[in-house]
Tab-separated table of C-alpha atoms in Angstrom:
chain	number	residue	atom	x	y	z
A	25	VAL	CA	0.000	0.000	0.000
A	26	ARG	CA	1.591	3.284	-1.120
A	27	ALA	CA	-0.750	5.496	0.833
A	28	ARG	CA	-4.139	5.499	2.433
A	29	PRO	CA	-6.937	6.033	-0.102
A	30	VAL	CA	-8.540	9.430	-0.341
A	31	ASP	CA	-12.287	9.846	-0.489
A	32	ASP	CA	-14.087	12.529	-2.479
A	33	GLU	CA	-14.172	14.910	0.474
A	34	GLY	CA	-10.406	14.781	0.789
A	35	THR	CA	-10.292	12.933	4.096
A	36	TRP	CA	-8.242	9.824	4.784
A	37	THR	CA	-10.076	6.529	5.127
A	38	ALA	CA	-8.983	4.072	7.764
A	39	VAL	CA	-6.728	1.428	6.240
A	40	ASP	CA	-3.539	1.368	8.244
A	41	SER	CA	-1.267	3.834	9.985
A	42	GLY	CA	2.416	4.481	10.384
A	43	ALA	CA	5.267	6.499	8.969
A	44	ALA	CA	5.421	4.465	5.764
A	45	ASP	CA	2.178	5.977	4.525
A	46	SER	CA	3.141	9.583	5.183
A	47	GLY	CA	6.535	8.887	3.645
A	48	ALA	CA	4.939	7.556	0.471
A	49	VAL	CA	2.670	10.591	0.232
A	50	ASP	CA	5.673	12.888	0.704
A	51	ASP	CA	7.645	11.013	-1.973
A	52	ASP	CA	4.829	11.330	-4.494
A	53	ALA	CA	4.273	15.006	-3.658
A	54	ARG	CA	7.980	15.757	-4.095
A	55	LEU	CA	8.126	13.809	-7.344
A	56	HIS	CA	5.176	15.654	-8.866
A	57	ALA	CA	6.231	19.038	-7.476
A	58	ALA	CA	9.655	18.646	-9.096
A	59	ASN	CA	8.048	17.665	-12.399
A	60	LEU	CA	5.561	20.539	-12.413
A	61	ALA	CA	8.248	23.051	-11.423
A	62	ALA	CA	10.513	21.855	-14.233
A	63	LEU	CA	7.616	22.078	-16.690
A	64	GLN	CA	6.998	25.708	-15.696
A	65	VAL	CA	10.547	26.545	-16.734
A	66	VAL	CA	10.209	24.578	-19.994
A	67	LEU	CA	6.931	26.327	-20.877
A	68	ALA	CA	8.337	29.734	-19.961
A	69	ARG	CA	11.485	29.311	-22.032
A	70	ALA	CA	9.548	27.981	-25.016
A	71	GLY	CA	6.935	30.733	-24.841
A	72	GLY	CA	9.161	33.623	-23.844
A	73	TRP	CA	7.415	34.134	-20.504
A	74	PRO	CA	9.211	35.479	-17.442
A	75	TYR	CA	9.933	32.958	-14.723
A	76	GLU	CA	11.646	32.951	-11.345
A	77	ARG	CA	13.146	30.434	-8.934
A	78	GLY	CA	12.812	31.145	-5.223
A	79	ASP	CA	13.575	29.392	-1.953
A	80	GLY	CA	11.285	26.373	-2.207
A	81	TRP	CA	9.239	27.493	-5.220
A	82	VAL	CA	9.281	28.144	-8.963
A	83	ALA	CA	7.000	30.699	-10.635
A	84	ALA	CA	6.252	31.377	-14.297
A	85	ASP	CA	4.048	34.149	-15.646
A	86	ALA	CA	2.060	32.732	-18.547
A	87	CYS	CA	-0.204	35.765	-18.361
A	88	ALA	CA	2.635	37.897	-19.648
A	89	GLN	CA	2.061	36.411	-23.115
A	90	THR	CA	-1.207	34.431	-23.000
A	91	ARG	CA	-4.630	34.300	-21.373
A	92	PHE	CA	-3.668	31.244	-19.345
A	93	PHE	CA	-3.291	31.080	-15.559
A	94	SER	CA	0.201	31.481	-14.113
A	95	PHE	CA	1.567	28.991	-11.619
A	96	CYS	CA	3.806	29.224	-8.585
A	97	VAL	CA	4.779	25.663	-7.663
A	98	LEU	CA	5.992	24.834	-4.175
A	99	THR	CA	8.930	22.422	-4.289
A	100	GLU	CA	9.300	22.056	-0.508
A	101	PRO	CA	6.584	21.400	2.091
A	102	ARG	CA	8.090	23.869	4.548
A	103	VAL	CA	6.843	26.845	2.515
A	104	LEU	CA	3.272	27.815	3.369
A	105	PRO	CA	0.884	28.232	0.409
A	106	CYS	CA	0.591	32.005	0.739
A	107	ASP	CA	4.250	32.742	1.535
A	108	PRO	CA	5.787	33.035	-1.942
A	109	ARG	CA	5.807	36.556	-3.361
A	110	PRO	CA	7.377	36.161	-6.782
A	111	THR	CA	8.612	39.451	-8.220
A	112	VAL	CA	7.662	38.070	-11.630
A	113	TYR	CA	4.006	38.832	-10.800
A	114	GLU	CA	4.482	42.372	-9.477
A	115	GLY	CA	2.772	45.072	-11.494
A	116	ARG	CA	1.503	42.599	-14.047
A	117	THR	CA	-1.586	43.334	-16.064
A	118	GLY	CA	-2.515	39.839	-17.283
A	119	PRO	CA	-6.217	38.933	-17.575
A	120	ASN	CA	-6.089	36.067	-15.066
A	121	GLY	CA	-4.786	35.494	-11.580
A	122	TRP	CA	-1.989	33.235	-10.488
A	123	LEU	CA	-2.169	29.925	-8.658
A	124	VAL	CA	-0.006	28.552	-5.867
A	125	MET	CA	0.177	24.757	-6.178
A	126	ASP	CA	0.978	22.849	-2.982
A	127	LEU	CA	1.267	19.126	-3.709
A	128	TRP	CA	1.347	18.368	0.033
A	129	GLY	CA	-2.244	19.574	0.345
A	130	ARG	CA	-2.007	21.655	3.508
A	131	PRO	CA	-4.922	23.901	4.531
A	132	ALA	CA	-4.895	27.424	3.144
A	133	ALA	CA	-7.060	30.515	3.304
A	134	GLY	CA	-8.659	32.185	0.310
A	135	GLU	CA	-10.091	30.749	-2.894
A	136	VAL	CA	-8.905	27.162	-2.657
A	137	ARG	CA	-9.305	23.980	-4.684
A	138	SER	CA	-8.244	20.534	-3.466
A	139	PRO	CA	-7.630	18.174	-6.392
A	140	VAL	CA	-6.667	14.544	-5.824
A	141	LEU	CA	-3.028	13.583	-6.361
A	142	MET	CA	-2.931	10.340	-8.382
A	143	ARG	CA	-0.157	7.959	-9.417
A	144	ARG	CA	0.160	5.292	-12.097
A	145	GLU	CA	2.936	2.737	-12.324
A	146	PRO	CA	4.597	2.203	-15.735
A	147	GLY	CA	2.614	-0.046	-18.027
A	148	PRO	CA	1.103	-0.329	-21.492
A	149	VAL	CA	-1.855	1.752	-22.642
A	150	GLU	CA	-4.204	1.221	-25.560
A	151	ALA	CA	-3.877	3.320	-28.696
A	152	ASP	CA	-6.923	5.137	-30.039
A	153	PRO	CA	-7.177	6.022	-33.748
A	154	ARG	CA	-9.042	9.229	-32.886
A	155	VAL	CA	-5.931	10.706	-31.279
A	156	LEU	CA	-2.940	12.495	-32.806
A	157	LEU	CA	0.375	13.674	-31.360
A	158	ALA	CA	1.561	17.215	-31.991
A	159	ARG	CA	4.874	16.756	-33.815
A	160	THR	CA	5.005	20.033	-35.783
A	161	PRO	CA	4.198	23.704	-35.115
A	162	ASP	CA	0.927	23.231	-37.003
A	163	GLY	CA	0.131	20.261	-34.791
A	164	LEU	CA	0.686	22.422	-31.721
A	165	ARG	CA	-1.676	25.048	-33.143
A	166	ASP	CA	-4.327	22.360	-33.577
A	167	ALA	CA	-3.650	21.182	-30.033
A	168	GLU	CA	-4.141	24.748	-28.767
A	169	GLN	CA	-7.556	24.791	-30.431
A	170	ALA	CA	-8.354	21.525	-28.668
A	171	LEU	CA	-7.039	23.025	-25.425
A	172	ALA	CA	-9.306	26.058	-25.756
A	173	ALA	CA	-12.282	23.772	-26.445
A	174	GLY	CA	-11.413	21.266	-23.730
A	175	LEU	CA	-10.870	23.887	-21.038
A	176	GLU	CA	-13.649	26.085	-22.423
A	177	ALA	CA	-11.246	29.001	-22.354
A	178	PRO	CA	-10.820	30.743	-25.719
A	179	GLY	CA	-7.755	32.790	-26.522
A	180	LEU	CA	-5.018	30.414	-25.363
A	181	GLU	CA	-2.732	31.031	-28.327
A	182	GLY	CA	0.908	30.839	-27.313
A	183	VAL	CA	0.516	28.355	-24.466
A	184	LEU	CA	1.960	25.528	-26.596
A	185	ALA	CA	4.918	27.276	-28.204
A	186	PRO	CA	6.931	25.580	-30.994
A	187	GLY	CA	9.926	25.319	-28.680
A	188	LEU	CA	8.139	22.497	-26.865
A	189	LEU	CA	8.922	20.248	-29.843
A	190	ASP	CA	12.545	20.213	-28.656
A	191	GLU	CA	11.593	19.180	-25.113
A	192	ARG	CA	10.506	15.910	-23.507
A	193	VAL	CA	6.884	16.934	-23.882
A	194	ALA	CA	4.077	14.930	-25.512
A	195	VAL	CA	0.901	16.751	-26.531
A	196	ALA	CA	-2.008	14.549	-27.643
A	197	TYR	CA	-5.301	15.761	-29.100
A	198	ASP	CA	-8.242	14.286	-30.925
A	199	ARG	CA	-8.908	14.755	-34.631
A	200	ALA	CA	-12.046	16.801	-33.940
A	201	LEU	CA	-10.037	19.224	-31.734
A	202	GLN	CA	-12.265	18.619	-28.718
A	203	ALA	CA	-9.826	17.054	-26.219
A	204	VAL	CA	-6.176	17.441	-25.270
A	205	ALA	CA	-3.550	16.249	-22.775
A	206	LEU	CA	0.080	17.169	-22.178
A	207	ALA	CA	2.662	14.910	-20.539
A	208	PHE	CA	6.173	15.909	-19.467
A	209	ASP	CA	9.146	13.674	-18.706
A	210	ASP	CA	11.678	15.174	-16.293
A	211	GLY	CA	13.759	11.990	-16.155
A	212	ALA	CA	12.269	10.810	-12.854
A	213	SER	CA	8.537	10.778	-13.536
A	214	ILE	CA	5.891	11.676	-16.087
A	215	GLY	CA	3.567	14.522	-15.171
A	216	VAL	CA	0.196	14.752	-16.918
A	217	TYR	CA	-1.356	18.191	-17.308
A	218	LEU	CA	-3.883	20.298	-19.224
A	219	VAL	CA	-6.304	17.422	-19.737
A	220	GLY	CA	-9.605	18.746	-21.011
A	221	THR	CA	-12.580	17.660	-23.083
A	222	ALA	CA	-15.226	19.967	-24.510
A	223	THR	CA	-18.566	19.555	-22.768
A	224	ALA	CA	-20.335	18.409	-25.930
A	225	ALA	CA	-17.725	15.683	-26.496
A	226	ARG	CA	-17.678	14.180	-23.003
A	227	GLY	CA	-18.737	10.620	-22.346
A	228	ARG	CA	-16.929	9.267	-25.416
A	229	GLY	CA	-13.653	8.305	-23.765
A	230	LEU	CA	-11.681	11.142	-25.324
A	231	GLY	CA	-10.133	12.325	-22.083
A	232	ALA	CA	-8.779	8.867	-21.363
A	233	ALA	CA	-7.651	8.467	-24.974
A	234	VAL	CA	-5.563	11.645	-25.111
A	235	THR	CA	-4.111	10.963	-21.665
A	236	ALA	CA	-3.110	7.442	-22.703
A	237	ALA	CA	-1.563	8.691	-25.934
A	238	SER	CA	0.535	11.296	-24.136
A	239	LEU	CA	1.816	8.640	-21.724
A	240	ALA	CA	2.579	6.171	-24.510
A	241	ALA	CA	4.746	8.738	-26.299
A	242	LEU	CA	7.192	9.011	-23.390
A	243	PRO	CA	9.480	6.531	-21.576
A	244	PRO	CA	7.871	4.140	-19.053
A	245	ARG	CA	8.142	5.926	-15.724
A	246	PRO	CA	5.765	6.488	-12.794
A	247	ALA	CA	3.104	8.993	-13.857
A	248	LEU	CA	1.432	11.547	-11.598
A	249	LEU	CA	-1.373	14.049	-12.029
A	250	THR	CA	-3.951	16.001	-10.059
A	251	ALA	CA	-7.604	15.264	-10.746
A	252	THR	CA	-10.950	16.859	-10.083
A	253	THR	CA	-13.813	14.766	-8.731
A	254	MET	CA	-15.213	14.593	-12.272
A	255	GLY	CA	-11.926	13.497	-13.812
A	256	ARG	CA	-10.893	10.992	-11.175
A	257	PRO	CA	-12.862	7.996	-12.573
A	258	VAL	CA	-11.345	8.608	-16.015
A	259	TYR	CA	-7.838	8.268	-14.612
A	260	GLU	CA	-8.742	5.316	-12.435
A	261	ARG	CA	-9.751	3.433	-15.580
A	262	LEU	CA	-6.233	4.082	-16.879
A	263	GLY	CA	-4.682	2.597	-13.747
A	264	PHE	CA	-4.109	5.739	-11.687
A	265	ALA	CA	-4.731	5.511	-7.949
A	266	ALA	CA	-5.277	8.305	-5.427
A	267	VAL	CA	-2.281	8.860	-3.172
A	268	GLY	CA	-2.990	12.252	-1.605
A	269	ARG	CA	-4.528	15.710	-1.925
A	270	ALA	CA	-3.085	18.888	-3.366
A	271	THR	CA	-4.011	22.475	-2.544
A	272	MET	CA	-4.440	25.190	-5.178
A	273	VAL	CA	-4.781	28.780	-3.961
A	274	LEU	CA	-5.945	31.431	-6.425
A	275	HIS	CA	-4.535	34.933	-6.189
A	276	ASP	CA	-6.442	37.321	-8.427
A	277	ARG	CA	-4.251	40.383	-7.831
A	278	PRO	CA	-0.555	41.086	-8.312
A	279	THR	CA	1.638	40.583	-5.256
A	280	THR	CA	3.322	43.506	-3.586
A	281	ARG	CA	6.238	43.546	-1.214
């Protein structure tokens, strides 16, 4: 048992106790935090966004160039969710706020979401003929259309910059441009991100199909992601299991010192 299962309210169910469980949760949180932090730098460099490394966190400002949310990822559990004050966000005029992602899932004040942290061991996945991989700049543009549809957030041009083609990133999308998933290999794990399916296309297995395709395109390593209550069953069918809870805190104004 890697960790005690998590129910939909985010509380631990009684299975067993002991340091091994908390250690496994910490290992998975560190693994995914390192992956997500590295991806922020990759996305920022590819897209020309500003980014910053701090003491226990990494921040990138996607809003400097796109209409996407910006992330500050905690890489150590000792930093509280509202402590980081990245200078990269000061005075910014982007249309969206910025999110602090705490993979250790500690309580926080403000506008908070608590997605489930899930892990999948390496293993085969089924191919789906409806799904393509973005291997060219044009493919990335198509994937951005699928991203805008899947997240129901128009105007995301520039999120998937051509420079990603030179990175260990796999972007999968369906032929109808209704679903997308991105996976990133940092050499230790695969992180799965930006999974979305347009409302009208849900219930057809597209979310699972693009997720599986992104995983299949990268080396066989442990895979981690954070899931909403709606998305959790999709990932469970792919072999992911809940191992913890994350905390996402939304800041809708620039930070000031």
